[in-house]
PDB file of C-alpha atoms in Angstrom:
ATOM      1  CA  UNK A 211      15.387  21.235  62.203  1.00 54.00           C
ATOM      2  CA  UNK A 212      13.208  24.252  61.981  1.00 53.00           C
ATOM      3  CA  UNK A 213      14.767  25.579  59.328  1.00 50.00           C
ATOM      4  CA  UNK A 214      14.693  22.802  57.307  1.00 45.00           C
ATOM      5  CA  UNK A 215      10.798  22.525  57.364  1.00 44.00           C
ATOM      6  CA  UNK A 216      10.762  25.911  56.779  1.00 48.00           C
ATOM      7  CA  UNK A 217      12.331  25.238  53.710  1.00 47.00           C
ATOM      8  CA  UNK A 218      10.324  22.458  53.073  1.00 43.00           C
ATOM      9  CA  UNK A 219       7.235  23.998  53.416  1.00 46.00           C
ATOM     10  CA  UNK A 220       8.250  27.200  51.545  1.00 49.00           C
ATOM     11  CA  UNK A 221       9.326  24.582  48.391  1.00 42.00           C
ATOM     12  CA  UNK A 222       5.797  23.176  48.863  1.00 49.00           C
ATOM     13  CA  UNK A 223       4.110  26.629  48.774  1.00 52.00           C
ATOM     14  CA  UNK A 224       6.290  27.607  45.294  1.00 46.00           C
ATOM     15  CA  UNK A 225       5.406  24.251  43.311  1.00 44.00           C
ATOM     16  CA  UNK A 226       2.118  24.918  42.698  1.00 51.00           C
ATOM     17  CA  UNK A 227       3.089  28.733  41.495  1.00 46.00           C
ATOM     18  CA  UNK A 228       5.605  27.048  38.997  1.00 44.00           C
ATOM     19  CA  UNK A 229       3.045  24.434  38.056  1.00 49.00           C
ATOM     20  CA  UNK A 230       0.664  26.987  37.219  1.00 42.00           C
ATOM     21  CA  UNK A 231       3.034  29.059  35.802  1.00 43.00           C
ATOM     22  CA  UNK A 232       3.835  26.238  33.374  1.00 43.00           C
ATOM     23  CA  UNK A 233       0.245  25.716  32.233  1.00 42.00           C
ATOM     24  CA  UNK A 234      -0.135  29.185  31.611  1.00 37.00           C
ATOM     25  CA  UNK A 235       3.325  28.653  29.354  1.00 34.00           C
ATOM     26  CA  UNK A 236       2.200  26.038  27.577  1.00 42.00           C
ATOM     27  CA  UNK A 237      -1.252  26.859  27.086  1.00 37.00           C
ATOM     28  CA  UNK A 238       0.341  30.109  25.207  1.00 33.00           C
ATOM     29  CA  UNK A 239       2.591  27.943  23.397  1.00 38.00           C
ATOM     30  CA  UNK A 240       0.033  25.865  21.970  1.00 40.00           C
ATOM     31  CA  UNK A 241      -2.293  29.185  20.878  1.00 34.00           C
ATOM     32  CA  UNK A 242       0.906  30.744  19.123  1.00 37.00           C
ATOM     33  CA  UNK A 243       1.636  27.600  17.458  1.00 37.00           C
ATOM     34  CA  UNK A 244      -2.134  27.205  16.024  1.00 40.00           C
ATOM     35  CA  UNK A 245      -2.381  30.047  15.169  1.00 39.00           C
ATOM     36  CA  UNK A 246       1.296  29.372  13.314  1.00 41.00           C
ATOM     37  CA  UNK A 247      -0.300  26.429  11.705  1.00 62.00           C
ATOM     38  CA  UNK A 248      -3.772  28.367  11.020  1.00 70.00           C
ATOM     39  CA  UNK A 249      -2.131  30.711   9.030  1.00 81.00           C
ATOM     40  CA  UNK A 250       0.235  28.268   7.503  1.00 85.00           C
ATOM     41  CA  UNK A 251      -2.423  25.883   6.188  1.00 88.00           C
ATOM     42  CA  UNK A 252      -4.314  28.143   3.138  1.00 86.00           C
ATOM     43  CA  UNK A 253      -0.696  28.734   1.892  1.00 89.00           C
ATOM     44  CA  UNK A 254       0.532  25.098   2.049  1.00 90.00           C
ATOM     45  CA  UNK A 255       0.293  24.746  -1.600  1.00 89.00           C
ATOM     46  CA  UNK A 256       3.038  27.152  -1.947  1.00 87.00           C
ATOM     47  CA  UNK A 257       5.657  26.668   0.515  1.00 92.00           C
ATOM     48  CA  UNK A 258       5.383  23.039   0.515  1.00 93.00           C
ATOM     49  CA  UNK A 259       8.021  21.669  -2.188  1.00 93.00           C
ATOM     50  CA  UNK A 260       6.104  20.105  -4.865  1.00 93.00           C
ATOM     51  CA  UNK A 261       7.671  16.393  -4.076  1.00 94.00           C
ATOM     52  CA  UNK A 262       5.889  17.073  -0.548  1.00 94.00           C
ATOM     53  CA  UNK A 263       2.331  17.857  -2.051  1.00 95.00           C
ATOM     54  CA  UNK A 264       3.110  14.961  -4.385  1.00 96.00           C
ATOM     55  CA  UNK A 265       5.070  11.853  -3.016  1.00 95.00           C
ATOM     56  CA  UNK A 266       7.194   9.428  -5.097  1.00 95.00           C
ATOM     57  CA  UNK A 267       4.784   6.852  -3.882  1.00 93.00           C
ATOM     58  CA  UNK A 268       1.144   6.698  -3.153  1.00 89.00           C
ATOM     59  CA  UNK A 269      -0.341   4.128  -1.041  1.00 81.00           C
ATOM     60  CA  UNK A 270      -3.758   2.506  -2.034  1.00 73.00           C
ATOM     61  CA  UNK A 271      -5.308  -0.006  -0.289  1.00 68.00           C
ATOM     62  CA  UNK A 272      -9.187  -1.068  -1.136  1.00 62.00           C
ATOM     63  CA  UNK A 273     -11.212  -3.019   1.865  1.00 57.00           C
ATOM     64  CA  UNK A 274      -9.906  -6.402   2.224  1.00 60.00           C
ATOM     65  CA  UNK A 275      -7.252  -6.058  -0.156  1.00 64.00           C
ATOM     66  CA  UNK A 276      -3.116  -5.595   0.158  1.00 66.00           C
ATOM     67  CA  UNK A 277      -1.694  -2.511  -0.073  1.00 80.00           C
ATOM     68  CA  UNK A 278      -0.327  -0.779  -3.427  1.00 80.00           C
ATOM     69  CA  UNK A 279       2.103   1.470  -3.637  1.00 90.00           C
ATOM     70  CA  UNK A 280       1.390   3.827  -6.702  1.00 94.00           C
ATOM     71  CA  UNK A 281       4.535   5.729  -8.891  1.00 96.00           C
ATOM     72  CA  UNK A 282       4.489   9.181  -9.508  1.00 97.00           C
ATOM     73  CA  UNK A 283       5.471   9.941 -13.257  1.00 97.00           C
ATOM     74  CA  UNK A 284       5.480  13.609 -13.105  1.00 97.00           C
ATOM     75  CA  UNK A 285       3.766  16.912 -12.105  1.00 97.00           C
ATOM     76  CA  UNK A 286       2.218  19.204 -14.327  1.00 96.00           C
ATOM     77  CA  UNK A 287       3.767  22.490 -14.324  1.00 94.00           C
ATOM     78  CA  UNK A 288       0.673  24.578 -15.194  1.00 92.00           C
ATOM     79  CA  UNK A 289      -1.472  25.376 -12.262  1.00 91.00           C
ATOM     80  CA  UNK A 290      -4.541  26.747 -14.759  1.00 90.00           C
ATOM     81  CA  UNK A 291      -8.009  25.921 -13.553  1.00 89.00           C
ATOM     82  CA  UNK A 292      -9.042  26.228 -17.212  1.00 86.00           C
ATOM     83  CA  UNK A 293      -6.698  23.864 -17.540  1.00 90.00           C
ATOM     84  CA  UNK A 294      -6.991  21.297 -15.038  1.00 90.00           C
ATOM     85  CA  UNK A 295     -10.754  20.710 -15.996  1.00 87.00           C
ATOM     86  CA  UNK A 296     -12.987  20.162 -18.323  1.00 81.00           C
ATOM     87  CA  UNK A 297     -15.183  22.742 -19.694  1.00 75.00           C
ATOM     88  CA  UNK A 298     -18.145  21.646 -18.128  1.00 69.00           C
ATOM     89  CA  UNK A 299     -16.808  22.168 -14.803  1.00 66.00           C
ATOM     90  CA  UNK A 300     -14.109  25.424 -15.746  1.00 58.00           C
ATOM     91  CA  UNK A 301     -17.347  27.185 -16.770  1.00 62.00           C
ATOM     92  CA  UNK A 302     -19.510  26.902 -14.173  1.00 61.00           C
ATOM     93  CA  UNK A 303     -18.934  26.172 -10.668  1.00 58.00           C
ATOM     94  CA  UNK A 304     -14.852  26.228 -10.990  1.00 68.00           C
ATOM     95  CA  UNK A 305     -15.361  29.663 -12.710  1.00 68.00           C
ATOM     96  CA  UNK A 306     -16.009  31.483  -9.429  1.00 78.00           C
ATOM     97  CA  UNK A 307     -14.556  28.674  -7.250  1.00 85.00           C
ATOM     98  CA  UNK A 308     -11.625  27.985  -8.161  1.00 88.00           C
ATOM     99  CA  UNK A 309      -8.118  29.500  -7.865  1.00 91.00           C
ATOM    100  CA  UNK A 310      -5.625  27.119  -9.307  1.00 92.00           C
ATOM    101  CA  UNK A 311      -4.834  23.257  -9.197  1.00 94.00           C
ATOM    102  CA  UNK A 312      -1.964  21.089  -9.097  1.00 96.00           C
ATOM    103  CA  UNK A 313      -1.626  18.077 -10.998  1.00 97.00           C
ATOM    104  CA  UNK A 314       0.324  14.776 -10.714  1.00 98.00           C
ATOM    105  CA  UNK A 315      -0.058  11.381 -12.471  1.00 98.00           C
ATOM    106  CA  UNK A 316       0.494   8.109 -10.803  1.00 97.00           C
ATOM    107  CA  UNK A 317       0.416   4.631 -12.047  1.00 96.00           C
ATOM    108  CA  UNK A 318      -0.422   1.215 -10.321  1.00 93.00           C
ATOM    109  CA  UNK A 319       2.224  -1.640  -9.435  1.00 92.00           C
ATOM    110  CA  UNK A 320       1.191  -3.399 -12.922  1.00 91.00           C
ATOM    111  CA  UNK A 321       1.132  -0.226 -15.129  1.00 92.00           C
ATOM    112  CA  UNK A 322      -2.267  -1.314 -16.149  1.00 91.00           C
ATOM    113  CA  UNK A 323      -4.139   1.586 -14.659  1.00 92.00           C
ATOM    114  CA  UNK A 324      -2.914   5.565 -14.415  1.00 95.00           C
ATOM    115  CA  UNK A 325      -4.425   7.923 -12.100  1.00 96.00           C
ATOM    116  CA  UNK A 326      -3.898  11.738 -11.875  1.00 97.00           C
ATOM    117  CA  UNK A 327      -4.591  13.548  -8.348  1.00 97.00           C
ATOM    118  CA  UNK A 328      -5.613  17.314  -8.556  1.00 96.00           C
ATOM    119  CA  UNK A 329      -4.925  19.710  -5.497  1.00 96.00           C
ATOM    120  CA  UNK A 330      -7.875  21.729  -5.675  1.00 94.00           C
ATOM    121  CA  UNK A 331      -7.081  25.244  -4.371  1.00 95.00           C
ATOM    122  CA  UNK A 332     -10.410  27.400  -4.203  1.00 92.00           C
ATOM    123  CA  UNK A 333     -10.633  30.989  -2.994  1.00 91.00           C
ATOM    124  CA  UNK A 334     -12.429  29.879   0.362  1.00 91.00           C
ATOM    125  CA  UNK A 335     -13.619  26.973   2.431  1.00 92.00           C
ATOM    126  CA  UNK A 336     -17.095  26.905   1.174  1.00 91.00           C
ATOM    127  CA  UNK A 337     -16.305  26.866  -2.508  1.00 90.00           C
ATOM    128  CA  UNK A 338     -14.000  24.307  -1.675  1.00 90.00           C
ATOM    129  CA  UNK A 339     -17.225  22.160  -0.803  1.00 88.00           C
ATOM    130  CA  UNK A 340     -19.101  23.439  -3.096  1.00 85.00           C
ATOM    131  CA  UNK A 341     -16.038  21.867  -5.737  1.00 85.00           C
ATOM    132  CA  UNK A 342     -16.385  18.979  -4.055  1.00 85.00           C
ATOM    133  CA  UNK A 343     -20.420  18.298  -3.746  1.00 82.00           C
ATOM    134  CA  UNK A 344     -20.139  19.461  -7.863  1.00 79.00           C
ATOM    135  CA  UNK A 345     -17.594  16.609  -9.008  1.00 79.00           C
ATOM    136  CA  UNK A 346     -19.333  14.002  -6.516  1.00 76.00           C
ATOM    137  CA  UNK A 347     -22.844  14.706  -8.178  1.00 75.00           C
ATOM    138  CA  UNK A 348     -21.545  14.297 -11.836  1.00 72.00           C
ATOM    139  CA  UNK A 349     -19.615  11.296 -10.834  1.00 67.00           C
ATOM    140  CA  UNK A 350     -23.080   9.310  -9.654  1.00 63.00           C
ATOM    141  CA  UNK A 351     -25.130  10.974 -12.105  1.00 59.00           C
ATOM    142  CA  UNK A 352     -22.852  10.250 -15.458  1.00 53.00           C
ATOM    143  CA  UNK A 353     -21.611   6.474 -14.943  1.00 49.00           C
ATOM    144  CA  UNK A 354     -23.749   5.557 -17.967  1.00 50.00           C
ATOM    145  CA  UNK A 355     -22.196   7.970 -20.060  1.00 55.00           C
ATOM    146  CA  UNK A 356     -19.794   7.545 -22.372  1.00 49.00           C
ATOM    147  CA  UNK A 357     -16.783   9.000 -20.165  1.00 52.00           C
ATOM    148  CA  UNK A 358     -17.133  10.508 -16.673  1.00 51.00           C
ATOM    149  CA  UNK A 359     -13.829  13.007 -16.403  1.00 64.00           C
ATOM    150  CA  UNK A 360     -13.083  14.995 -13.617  1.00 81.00           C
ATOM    151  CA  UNK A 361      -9.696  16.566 -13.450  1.00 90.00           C
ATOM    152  CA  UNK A 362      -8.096  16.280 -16.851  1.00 92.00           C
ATOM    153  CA  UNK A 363      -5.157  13.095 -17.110  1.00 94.00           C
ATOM    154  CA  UNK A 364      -2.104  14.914 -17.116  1.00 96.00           C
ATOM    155  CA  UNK A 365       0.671  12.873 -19.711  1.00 96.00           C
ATOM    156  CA  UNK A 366       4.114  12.408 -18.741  1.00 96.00           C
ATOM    157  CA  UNK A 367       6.188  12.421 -22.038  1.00 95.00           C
ATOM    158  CA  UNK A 368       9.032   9.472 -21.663  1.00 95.00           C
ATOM    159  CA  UNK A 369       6.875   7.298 -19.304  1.00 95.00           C
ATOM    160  CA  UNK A 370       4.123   4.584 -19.546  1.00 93.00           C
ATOM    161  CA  UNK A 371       1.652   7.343 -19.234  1.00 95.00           C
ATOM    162  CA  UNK A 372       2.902   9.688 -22.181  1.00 95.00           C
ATOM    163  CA  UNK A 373      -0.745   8.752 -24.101  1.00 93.00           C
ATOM    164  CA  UNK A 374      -2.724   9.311 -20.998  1.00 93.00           C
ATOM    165  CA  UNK A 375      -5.464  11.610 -22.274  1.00 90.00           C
ATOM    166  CA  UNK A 376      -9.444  12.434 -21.903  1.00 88.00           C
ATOM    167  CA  UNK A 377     -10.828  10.102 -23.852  1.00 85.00           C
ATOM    168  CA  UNK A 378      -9.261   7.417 -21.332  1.00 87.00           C
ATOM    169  CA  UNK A 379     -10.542   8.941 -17.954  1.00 85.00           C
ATOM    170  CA  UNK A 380     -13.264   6.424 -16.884  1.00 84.00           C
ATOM    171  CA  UNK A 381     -13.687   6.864 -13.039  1.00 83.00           C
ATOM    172  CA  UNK A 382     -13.486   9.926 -11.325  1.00 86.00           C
ATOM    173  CA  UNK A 383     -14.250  11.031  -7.509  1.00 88.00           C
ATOM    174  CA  UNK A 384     -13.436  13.716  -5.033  1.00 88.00           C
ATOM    175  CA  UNK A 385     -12.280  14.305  -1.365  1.00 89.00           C
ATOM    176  CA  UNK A 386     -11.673  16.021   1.456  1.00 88.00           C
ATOM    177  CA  UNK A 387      -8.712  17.749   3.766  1.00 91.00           C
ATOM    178  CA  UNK A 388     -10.404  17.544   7.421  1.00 88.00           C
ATOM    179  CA  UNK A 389      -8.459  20.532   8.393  1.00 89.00           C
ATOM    180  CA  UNK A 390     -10.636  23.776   9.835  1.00 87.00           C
ATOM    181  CA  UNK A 391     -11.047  26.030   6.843  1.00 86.00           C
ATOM    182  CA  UNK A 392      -8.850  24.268   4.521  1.00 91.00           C
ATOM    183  CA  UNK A 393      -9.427  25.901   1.037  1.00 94.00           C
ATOM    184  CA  UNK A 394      -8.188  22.662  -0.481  1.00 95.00           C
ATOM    185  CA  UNK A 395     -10.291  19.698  -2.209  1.00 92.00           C
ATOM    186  CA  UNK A 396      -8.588  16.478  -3.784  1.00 94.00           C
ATOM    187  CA  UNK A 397      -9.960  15.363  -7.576  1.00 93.00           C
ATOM    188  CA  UNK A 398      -9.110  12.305  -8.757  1.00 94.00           C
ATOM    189  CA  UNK A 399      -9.316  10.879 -12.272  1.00 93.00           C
ATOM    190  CA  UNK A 400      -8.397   7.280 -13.218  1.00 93.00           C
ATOM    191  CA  UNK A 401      -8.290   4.732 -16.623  1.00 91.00           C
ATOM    192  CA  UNK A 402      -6.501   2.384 -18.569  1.00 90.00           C
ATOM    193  CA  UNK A 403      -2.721   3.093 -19.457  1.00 91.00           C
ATOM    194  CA  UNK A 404      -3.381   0.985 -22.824  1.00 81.00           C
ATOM    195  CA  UNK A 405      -5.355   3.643 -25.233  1.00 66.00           C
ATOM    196  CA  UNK A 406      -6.853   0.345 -26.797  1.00 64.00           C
ATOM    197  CA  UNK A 407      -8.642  -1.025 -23.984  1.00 60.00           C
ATOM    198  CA  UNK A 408     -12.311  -0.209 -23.823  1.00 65.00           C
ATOM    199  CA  UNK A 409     -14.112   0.490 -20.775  1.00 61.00           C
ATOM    200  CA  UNK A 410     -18.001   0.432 -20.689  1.00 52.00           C
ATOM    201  CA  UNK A 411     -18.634  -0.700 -24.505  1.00 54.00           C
ATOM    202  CA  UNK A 412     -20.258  -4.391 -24.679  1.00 47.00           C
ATOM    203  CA  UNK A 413     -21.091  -6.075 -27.570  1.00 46.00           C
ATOM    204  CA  UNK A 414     -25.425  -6.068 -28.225  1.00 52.00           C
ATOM    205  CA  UNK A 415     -27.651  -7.476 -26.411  1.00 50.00           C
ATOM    206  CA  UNK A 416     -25.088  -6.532 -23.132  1.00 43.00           C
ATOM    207  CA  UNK A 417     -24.414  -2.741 -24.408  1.00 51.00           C
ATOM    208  CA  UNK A 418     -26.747  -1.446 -21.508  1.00 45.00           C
ATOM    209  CA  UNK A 419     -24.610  -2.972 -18.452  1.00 48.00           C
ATOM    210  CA  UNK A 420     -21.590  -1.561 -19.960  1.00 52.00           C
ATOM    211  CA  UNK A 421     -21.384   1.412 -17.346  1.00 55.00           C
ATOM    212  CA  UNK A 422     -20.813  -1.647 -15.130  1.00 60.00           C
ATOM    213  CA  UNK A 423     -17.414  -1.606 -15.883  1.00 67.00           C
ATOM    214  CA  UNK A 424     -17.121   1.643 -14.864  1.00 71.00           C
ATOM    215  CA  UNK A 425     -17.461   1.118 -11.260  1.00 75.00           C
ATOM    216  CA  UNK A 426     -14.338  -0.233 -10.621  1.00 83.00           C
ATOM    217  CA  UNK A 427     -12.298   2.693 -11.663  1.00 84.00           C
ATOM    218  CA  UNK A 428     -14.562   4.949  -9.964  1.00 84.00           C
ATOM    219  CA  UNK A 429     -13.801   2.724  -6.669  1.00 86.00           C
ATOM    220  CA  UNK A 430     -10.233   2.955  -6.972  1.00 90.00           C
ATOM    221  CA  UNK A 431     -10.519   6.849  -7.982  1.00 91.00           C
ATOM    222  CA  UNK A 432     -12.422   7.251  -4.159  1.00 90.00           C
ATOM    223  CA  UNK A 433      -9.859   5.283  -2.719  1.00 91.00           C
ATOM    224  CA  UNK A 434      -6.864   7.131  -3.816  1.00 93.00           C
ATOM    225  CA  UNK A 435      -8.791  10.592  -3.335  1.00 93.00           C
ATOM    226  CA  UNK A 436      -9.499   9.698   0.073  1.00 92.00           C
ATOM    227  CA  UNK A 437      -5.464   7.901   0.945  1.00 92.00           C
ATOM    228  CA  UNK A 438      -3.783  11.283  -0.947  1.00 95.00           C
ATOM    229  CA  UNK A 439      -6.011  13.919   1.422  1.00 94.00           C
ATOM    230  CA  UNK A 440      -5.186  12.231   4.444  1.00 92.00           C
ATOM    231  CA  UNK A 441      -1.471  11.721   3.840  1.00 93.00           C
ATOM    232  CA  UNK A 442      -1.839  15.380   2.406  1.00 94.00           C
ATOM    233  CA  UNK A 443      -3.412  16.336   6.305  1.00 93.00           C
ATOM    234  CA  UNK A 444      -0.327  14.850   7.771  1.00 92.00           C
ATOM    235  CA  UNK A 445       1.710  16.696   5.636  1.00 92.00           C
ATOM    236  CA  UNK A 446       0.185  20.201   6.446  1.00 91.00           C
ATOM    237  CA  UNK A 447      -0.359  19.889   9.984  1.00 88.00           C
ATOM    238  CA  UNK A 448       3.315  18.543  10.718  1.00 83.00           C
ATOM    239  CA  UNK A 449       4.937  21.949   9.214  1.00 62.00           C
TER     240      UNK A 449
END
C-alpha cells in the first residue's frame, strides 16, 4: 500500500512539471509561428496564387440589404503603379508610396454595375496610410466633379466589362487590412457596365444635385473595399 502512494504522490509531484513544461512548449510554438506569419504577411501578394488574392466571387452586402455575390471577370496582368492610377495620384503621393498594385474587375448579380478592386502594395506601413487617407480625401472632396476615379477600371476583353474604362468610374473609396504592419491598402473603383448611362448629369434647373447620384456608387465602392480587405485578412493570416 505504501508503495502505491508513493507512486501516487510521485505522479502528483511530475504533473505540474509536465504542465509547465507544456506551456513553455506552446508558448514557443505560438512565438515561432507569429513570427512565421509576421514575416509571411508583407510578401502575401506574391506567394498567394492570384485566384486567392482575388476570389471567383465577392460578397457584398449593404446595411439592411441581402447579400450579393459579385463575379470576377479577370485580373490584370500588369502590376504598374503608373498604371493602376491616375495621374493625379501616380504623381504625387503614389510616386514615393507606392510599389505595385494588383487589379481585378468584378461585376454585380444584374451586370448593371462593374467594380475593380486594387491591392495596394506600398513600400511600408505608413505610406500604406498615407495611400489610404490620399484616395479617402479626394473621394469626399470631388463628388461634384465630373468623375471621381481612384484605381483605374481594368476591361476584361470577351466579357460584359470589355468597355469598362475611366470615363465610367463614378464612385471610388479605400480600405484597410487590420493586420500589424500590413503594407497593403484596398482601392476600389465602381460605375455603370452600360457606357451610355449617365451618372451625375441632370437636365437644368436640377444640374446642381447631379453629384447626388454619385453617392450611391461611392456607397457600394466602401462596401466592397471594406468586404474584399477583410476576406483578404482571413486569407493572409490562415497561411
Amino acid at each position: 500500500m505504501r508503495k502505491f502512494f508513493g507512486i501516487l504522490l510521485c505522479l502528483f509531484a511530475v504533473l505540474p512539471l509536465l504542465g509547465a513544461s507544456l506551456t513553455v512548449y506552446k508558448a514557443l510554438q505560438n512565438a515561432q509561428d507569429r513570427n512565421s506569419n509576421d514575416a509571411f504577411v508583407p510578401k502575401a501578394w506574391h506567394n498567394l496564387r492570384s485566384d486567392e488574392m482575388f476570389p471567383d466571387r465577392l460578397v457584398h452586402q449593404a446595411a439592411g440589404s441581402d447579400i450579393q455575390l459579385w463575379a470576377r471577370q479577370g485580373i490584370s496582368k500588369g502590376t504598374s503603379c503608373a498604371e493602376a492610377f491616375p495621374a493625379g495620384y501616380a504623381d504625387s503621393v503614389m510616386a514615393d508610396s507606392c510599389k505595385l498594385v494588383l487589379r481585378a474587375t468584378y461585376i454585380d448579380p444584374g451586370g448593371d454595375m462593374a467594380a475593380t478592386i486594387g491591392l495596394v502594395v506600398a513600400n511600408s506601413p505608413a505610406q500604406a496610410t498615407e495611400i489610404e487617407s490620399e484616395i479617402n480625401e479626394d473621394q469626399s472632396e470631388g463628388l461634384r466633379e465630373t468623375r471621381v476615379p481612384t484605381v483605374r477600371p481594368f476591361a476584361v476583353s470577351g466579357t460584359a466589362v470589355a468597355g469598362w474604362s475611366d470615363d465610367m468610374a463614378i464612385g471610388g473609396a479605400s480600405g484597410s487590412i487590420f493586420i500589424p504592419d500590413s503594407p497593403y491598402t484596398v482601392a476600389v473603383t465602381v460605375g455603370p457596365t452600360d457606357s451610355a448611362r449617365t451618372v451625375g448629369q441632370l437636365p437644368e434647373p436640377w444640374d446642381f444635385l447631379g453629384y447626388q447620384e454619385k453617392y450611391p456608387y461611392r456607397d457600394v465602392a466602401k462596401t466592397l473595399a471594406d468586404s474584399y480587405a477583410r476576406d483578404l485578412r482571413k486569407t493572409v493570416l490562415g497561411k
